Tab-separated table of C-alpha atoms in Angstrom:
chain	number	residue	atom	x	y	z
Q	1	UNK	CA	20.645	9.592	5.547
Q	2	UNK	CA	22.837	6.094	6.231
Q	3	UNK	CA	24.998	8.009	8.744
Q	4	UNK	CA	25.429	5.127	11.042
Q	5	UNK	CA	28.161	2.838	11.998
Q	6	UNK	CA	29.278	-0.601	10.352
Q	7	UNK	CA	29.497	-3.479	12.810
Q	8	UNK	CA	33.424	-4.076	13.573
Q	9	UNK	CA	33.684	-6.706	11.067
Q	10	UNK	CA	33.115	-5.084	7.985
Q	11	UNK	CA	35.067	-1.605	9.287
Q	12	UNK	CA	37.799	-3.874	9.237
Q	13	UNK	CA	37.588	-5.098	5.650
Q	14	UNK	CA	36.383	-1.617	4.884
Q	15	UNK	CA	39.868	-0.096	5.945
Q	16	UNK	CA	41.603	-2.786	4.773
Q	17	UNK	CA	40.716	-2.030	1.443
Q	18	UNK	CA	41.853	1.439	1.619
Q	19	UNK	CA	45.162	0.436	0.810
Q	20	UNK	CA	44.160	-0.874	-2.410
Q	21	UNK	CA	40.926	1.649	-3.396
Q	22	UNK	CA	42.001	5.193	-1.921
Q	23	UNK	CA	40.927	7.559	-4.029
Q	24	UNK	CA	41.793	10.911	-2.987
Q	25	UNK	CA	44.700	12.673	-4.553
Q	26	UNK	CA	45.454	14.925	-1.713
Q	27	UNK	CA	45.871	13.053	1.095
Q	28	UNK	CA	47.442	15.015	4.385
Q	29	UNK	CA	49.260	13.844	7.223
Q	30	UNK	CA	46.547	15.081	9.494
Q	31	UNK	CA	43.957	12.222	8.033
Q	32	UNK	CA	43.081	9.747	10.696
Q	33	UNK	CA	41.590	5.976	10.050
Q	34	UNK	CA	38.303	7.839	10.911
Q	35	UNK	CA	38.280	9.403	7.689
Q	36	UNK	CA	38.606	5.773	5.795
Q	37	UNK	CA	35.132	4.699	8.180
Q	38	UNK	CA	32.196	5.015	5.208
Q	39	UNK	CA	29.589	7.583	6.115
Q	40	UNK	CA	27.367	6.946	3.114
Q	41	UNK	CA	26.658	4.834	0.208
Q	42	UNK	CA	26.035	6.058	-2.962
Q	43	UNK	CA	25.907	5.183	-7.046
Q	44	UNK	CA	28.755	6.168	-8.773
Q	45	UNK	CA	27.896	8.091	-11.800
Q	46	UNK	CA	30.170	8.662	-14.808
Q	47	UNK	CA	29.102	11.722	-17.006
Q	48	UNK	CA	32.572	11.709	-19.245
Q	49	UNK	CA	35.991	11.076	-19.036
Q	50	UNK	CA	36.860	13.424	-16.812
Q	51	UNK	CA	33.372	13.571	-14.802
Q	52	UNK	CA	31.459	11.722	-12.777
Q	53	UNK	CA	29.086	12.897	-9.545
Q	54	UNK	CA	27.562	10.861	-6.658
Q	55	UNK	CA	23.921	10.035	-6.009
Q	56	UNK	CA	23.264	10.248	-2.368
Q	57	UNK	CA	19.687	8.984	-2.082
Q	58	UNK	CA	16.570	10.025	-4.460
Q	59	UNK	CA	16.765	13.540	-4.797
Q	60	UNK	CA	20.298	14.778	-3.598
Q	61	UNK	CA	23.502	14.859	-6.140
Q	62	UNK	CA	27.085	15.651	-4.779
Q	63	UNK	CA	29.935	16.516	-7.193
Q	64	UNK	CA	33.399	15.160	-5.430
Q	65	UNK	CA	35.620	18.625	-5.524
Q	66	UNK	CA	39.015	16.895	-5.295
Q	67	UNK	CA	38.508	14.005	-8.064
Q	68	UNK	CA	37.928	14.508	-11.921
Q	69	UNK	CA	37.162	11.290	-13.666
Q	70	UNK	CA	35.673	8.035	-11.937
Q	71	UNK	CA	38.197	5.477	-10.785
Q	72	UNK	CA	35.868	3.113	-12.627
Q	73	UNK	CA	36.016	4.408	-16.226
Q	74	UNK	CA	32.581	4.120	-17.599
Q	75	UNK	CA	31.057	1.932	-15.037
Q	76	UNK	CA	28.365	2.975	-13.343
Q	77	UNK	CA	28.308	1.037	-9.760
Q	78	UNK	CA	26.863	1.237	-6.068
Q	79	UNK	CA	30.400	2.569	-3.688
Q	80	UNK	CA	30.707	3.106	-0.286
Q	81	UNK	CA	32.484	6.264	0.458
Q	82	UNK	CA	34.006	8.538	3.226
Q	83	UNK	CA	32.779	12.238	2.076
Q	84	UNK	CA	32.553	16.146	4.451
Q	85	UNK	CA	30.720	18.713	2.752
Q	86	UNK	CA	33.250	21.716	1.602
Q	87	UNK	CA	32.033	25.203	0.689
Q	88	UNK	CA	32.619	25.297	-3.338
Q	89	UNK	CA	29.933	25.903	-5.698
Q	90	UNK	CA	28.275	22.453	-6.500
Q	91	UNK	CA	26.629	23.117	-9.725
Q	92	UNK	CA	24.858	21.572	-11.486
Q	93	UNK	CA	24.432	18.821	-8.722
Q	94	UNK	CA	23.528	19.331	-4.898
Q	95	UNK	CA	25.981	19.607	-2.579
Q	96	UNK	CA	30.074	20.172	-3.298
Q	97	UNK	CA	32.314	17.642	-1.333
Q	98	UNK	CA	35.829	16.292	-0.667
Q	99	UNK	CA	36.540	12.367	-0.738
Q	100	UNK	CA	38.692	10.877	1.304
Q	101	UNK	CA	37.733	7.235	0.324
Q	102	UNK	CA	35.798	5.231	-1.655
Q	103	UNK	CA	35.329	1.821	-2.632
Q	104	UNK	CA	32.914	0.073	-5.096
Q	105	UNK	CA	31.248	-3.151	-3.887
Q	106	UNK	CA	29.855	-5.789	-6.346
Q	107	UNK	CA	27.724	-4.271	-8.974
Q	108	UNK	CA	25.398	-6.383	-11.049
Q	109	UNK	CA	22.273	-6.865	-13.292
Q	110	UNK	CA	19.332	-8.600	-12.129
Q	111	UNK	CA	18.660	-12.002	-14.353
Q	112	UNK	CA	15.203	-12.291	-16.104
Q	113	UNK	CA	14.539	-16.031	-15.990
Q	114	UNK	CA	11.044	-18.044	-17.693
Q	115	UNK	CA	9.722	-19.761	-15.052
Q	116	UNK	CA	10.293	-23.172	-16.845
Q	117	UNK	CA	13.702	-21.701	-17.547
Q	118	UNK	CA	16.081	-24.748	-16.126
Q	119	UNK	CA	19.316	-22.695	-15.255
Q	120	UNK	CA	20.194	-22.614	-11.758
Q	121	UNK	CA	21.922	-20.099	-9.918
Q	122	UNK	CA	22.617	-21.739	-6.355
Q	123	UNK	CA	20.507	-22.263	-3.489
Q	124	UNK	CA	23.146	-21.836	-0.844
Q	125	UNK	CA	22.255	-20.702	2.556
Q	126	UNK	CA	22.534	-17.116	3.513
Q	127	UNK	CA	21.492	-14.733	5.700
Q	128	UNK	CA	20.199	-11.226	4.791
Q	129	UNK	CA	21.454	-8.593	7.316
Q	130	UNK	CA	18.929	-5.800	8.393
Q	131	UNK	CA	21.691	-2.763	7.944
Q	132	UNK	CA	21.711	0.372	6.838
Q	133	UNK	CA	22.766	-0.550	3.265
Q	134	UNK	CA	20.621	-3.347	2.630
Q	135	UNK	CA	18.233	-1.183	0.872
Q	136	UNK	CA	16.206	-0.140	-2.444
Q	137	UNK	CA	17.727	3.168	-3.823
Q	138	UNK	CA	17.903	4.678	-6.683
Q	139	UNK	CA	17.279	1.852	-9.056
Q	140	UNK	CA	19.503	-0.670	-6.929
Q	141	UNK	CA	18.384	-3.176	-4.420
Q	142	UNK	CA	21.622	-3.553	-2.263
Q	143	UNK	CA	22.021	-6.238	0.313
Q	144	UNK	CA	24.127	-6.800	2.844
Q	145	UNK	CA	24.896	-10.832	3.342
Q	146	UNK	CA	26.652	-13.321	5.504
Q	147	UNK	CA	27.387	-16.902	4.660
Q	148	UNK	CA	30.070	-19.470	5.840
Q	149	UNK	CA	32.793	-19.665	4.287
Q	150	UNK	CA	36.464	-21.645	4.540
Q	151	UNK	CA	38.202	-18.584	3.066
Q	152	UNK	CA	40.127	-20.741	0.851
Q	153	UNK	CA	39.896	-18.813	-2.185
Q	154	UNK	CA	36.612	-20.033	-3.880
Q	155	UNK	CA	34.418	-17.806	-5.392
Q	156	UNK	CA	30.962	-17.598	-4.090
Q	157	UNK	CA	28.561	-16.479	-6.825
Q	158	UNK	CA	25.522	-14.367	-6.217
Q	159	UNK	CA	22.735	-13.459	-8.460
Q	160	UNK	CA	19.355	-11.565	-8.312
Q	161	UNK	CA	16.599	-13.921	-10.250
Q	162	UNK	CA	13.135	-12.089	-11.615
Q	163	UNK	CA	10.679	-13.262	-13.883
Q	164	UNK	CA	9.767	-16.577	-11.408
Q	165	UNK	CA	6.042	-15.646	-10.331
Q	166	UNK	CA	4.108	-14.500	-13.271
Q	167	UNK	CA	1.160	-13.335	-11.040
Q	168	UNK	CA	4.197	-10.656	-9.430
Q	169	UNK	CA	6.618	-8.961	-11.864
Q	170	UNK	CA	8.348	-7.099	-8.372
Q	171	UNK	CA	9.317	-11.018	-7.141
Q	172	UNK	CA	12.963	-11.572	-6.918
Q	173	UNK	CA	14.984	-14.327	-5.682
Q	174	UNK	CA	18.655	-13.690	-3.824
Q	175	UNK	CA	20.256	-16.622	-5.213
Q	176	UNK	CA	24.241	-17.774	-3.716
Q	177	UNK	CA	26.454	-20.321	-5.600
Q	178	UNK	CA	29.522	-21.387	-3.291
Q	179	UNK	CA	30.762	-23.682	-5.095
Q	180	UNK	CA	31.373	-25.947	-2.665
Q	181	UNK	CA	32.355	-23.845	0.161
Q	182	UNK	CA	29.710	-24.128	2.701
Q	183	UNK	CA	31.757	-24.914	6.358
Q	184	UNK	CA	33.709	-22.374	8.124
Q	185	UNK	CA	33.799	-18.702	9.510
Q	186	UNK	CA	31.000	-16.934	8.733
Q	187	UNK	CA	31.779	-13.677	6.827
Q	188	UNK	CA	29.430	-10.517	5.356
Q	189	UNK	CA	29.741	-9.356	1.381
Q	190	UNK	CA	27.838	-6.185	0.033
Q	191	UNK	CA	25.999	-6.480	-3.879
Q	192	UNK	CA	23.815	-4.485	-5.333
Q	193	UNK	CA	21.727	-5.328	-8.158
Q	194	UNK	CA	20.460	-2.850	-10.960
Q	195	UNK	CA	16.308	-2.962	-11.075
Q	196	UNK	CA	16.104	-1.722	-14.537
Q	197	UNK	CA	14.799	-5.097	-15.437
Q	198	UNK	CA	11.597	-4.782	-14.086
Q	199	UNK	CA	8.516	-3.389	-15.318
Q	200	UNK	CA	8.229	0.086	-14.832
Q	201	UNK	CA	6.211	1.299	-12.040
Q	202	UNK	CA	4.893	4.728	-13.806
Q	203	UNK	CA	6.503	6.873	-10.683
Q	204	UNK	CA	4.117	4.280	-8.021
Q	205	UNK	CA	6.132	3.105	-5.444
Q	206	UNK	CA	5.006	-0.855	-4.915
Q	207	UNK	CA	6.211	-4.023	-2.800
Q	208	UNK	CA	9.040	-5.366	-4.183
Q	209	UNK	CA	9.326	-9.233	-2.584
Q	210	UNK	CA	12.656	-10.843	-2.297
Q	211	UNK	CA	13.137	-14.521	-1.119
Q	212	UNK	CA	15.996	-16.475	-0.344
Q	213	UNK	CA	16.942	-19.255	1.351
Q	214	UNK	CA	18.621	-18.718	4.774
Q	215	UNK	CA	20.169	-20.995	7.386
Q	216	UNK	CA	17.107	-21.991	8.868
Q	217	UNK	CA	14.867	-22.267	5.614
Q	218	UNK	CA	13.265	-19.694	3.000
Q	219	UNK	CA	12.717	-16.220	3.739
Q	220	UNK	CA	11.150	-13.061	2.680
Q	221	UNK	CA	10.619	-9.744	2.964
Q	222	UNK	CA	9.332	-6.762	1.362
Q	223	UNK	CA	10.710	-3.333	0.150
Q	224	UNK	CA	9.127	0.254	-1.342
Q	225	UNK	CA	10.724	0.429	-4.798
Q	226	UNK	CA	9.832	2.831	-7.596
Q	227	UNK	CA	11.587	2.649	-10.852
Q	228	UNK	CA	14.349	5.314	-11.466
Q	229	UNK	CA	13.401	7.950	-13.640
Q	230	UNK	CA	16.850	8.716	-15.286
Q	231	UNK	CA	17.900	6.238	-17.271
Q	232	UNK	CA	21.369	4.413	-18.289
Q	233	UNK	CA	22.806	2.288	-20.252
Q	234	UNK	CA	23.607	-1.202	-18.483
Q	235	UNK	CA	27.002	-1.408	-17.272
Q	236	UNK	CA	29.312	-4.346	-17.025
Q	237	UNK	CA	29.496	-5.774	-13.056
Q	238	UNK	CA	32.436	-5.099	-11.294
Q	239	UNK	CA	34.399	-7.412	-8.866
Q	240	UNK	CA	34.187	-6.450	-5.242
Q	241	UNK	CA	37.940	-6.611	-4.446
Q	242	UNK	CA	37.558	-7.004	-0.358
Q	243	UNK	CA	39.774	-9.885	1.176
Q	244	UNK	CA	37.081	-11.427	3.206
Q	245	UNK	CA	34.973	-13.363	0.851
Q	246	UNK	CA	35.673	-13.818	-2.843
Q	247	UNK	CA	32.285	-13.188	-4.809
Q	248	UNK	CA	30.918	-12.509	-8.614
């Protein structure tokens, strides 16, 4: 699965970032920046201190061979990482591999809001980018975005609203704070949101709708989504630490 190329613009942030989120401890001089390109994405999943394995999609597990614990403590949180299959006994997961990057991108809950709940969350223009992460997987919707920005340091806030159409539990809302910051380049960010929220689908798989509101009005669309059937605790969200466009 998700073995395709980014588009040039986020390889570049992507390899940027390896100079602040490399993660393998035996790096060789024989590494070239194709081993930094991400080949999959995956939910990074912390079993103790010194554990932690991958899930790859639905069914398939991989168990990183030259990492113990999870660069991100506790956290459990969507990544995109740089992996090759080695030959080591995987058990009690899938498939053994070696990392040779890995990066987490925003990680968050999904809001429940009443529908004659007054907070806002932002009704900022963006676009939702058909890629090969934007996605429902494994109890995350991840979305790829692009919005203009001024790059002058302001946070752009993003949130996943449920709980708006009581005829529709599986209605969400992409909602995008930027604080002001609405002129300029325009420039992609990666989020995924945790599902766990919603009611559980009993192993169905059923529509789940997400609006938003885009450059040229709202939008829709719809993806398969079946509730995850191992559970976790919620984790906090952790900051997406790309140069391109500051979000939370």
């Amino acid at each position: 699965m998700k073995r395709v190329k980014f588009s040039l613009a986020i390889v570049a942030s992507v390899v940027a970032a390896f100079a602040m989120q490399a993660c393998s401890t035996d790096f060789t001089d024989s590494m070239t920046v194709g081993d930094f390109y991400p080949n999959a994405l995956v939910t990074v999943k912390p079993v103790d201190a010194n554990s932690f394995y991958l899930q790859l999609d639905e069914q398939t597990t991989l168990r990183p061979m030259n990492m113990k614990g999870s660069p991100y403590g506790s956290k459990e949180v969507r990544a995109l990482v740089t992996y090759a299959e080695v030959p080591d006994d995987p058990s009690p997961y899938d498939k053994a591999v070696r990392i040779s990057w890995m990066d987490s991108i925003l990680t968050k809950q999904t809001i429940v809001k009443a529908p004659l709940e007054e907070t806002f969350y932002g009704n900022d223009p963006v676009e939702i980018v058909k890629d090969w992460v934007t996605l429902v997987e494994d109890g995350y919707l991840t979305l790829r975005f692009r919005t203009a920005s001024g790059n002058d340091g302001r946070i752009h806030y993003v949130n996943l609203v449920a709980g708006q159409n009581p005829d529709n539990p599986y209605e969400v809302e992409f909602c995008h704070d930027a604080q002001g910051d609405v002129m300029g380049n325009m420039f992609d960010g990666l989020v995924a949101f945790k599902l766990d929220c919603l009611p559980d689908t009993e192993g169905k798989t059923v529509k789940l709708l997400l609006k938003w509101n885009s450059f040229s009005g709202p939008k829709q669309v719809e993806f398969d989504y079946c509730t995850r059937r191992d559970t976790h605790n919620p984790t906090a969200a952790i900051v997406d630490q790309r140069p391109t466009l500051k979000l939370k």
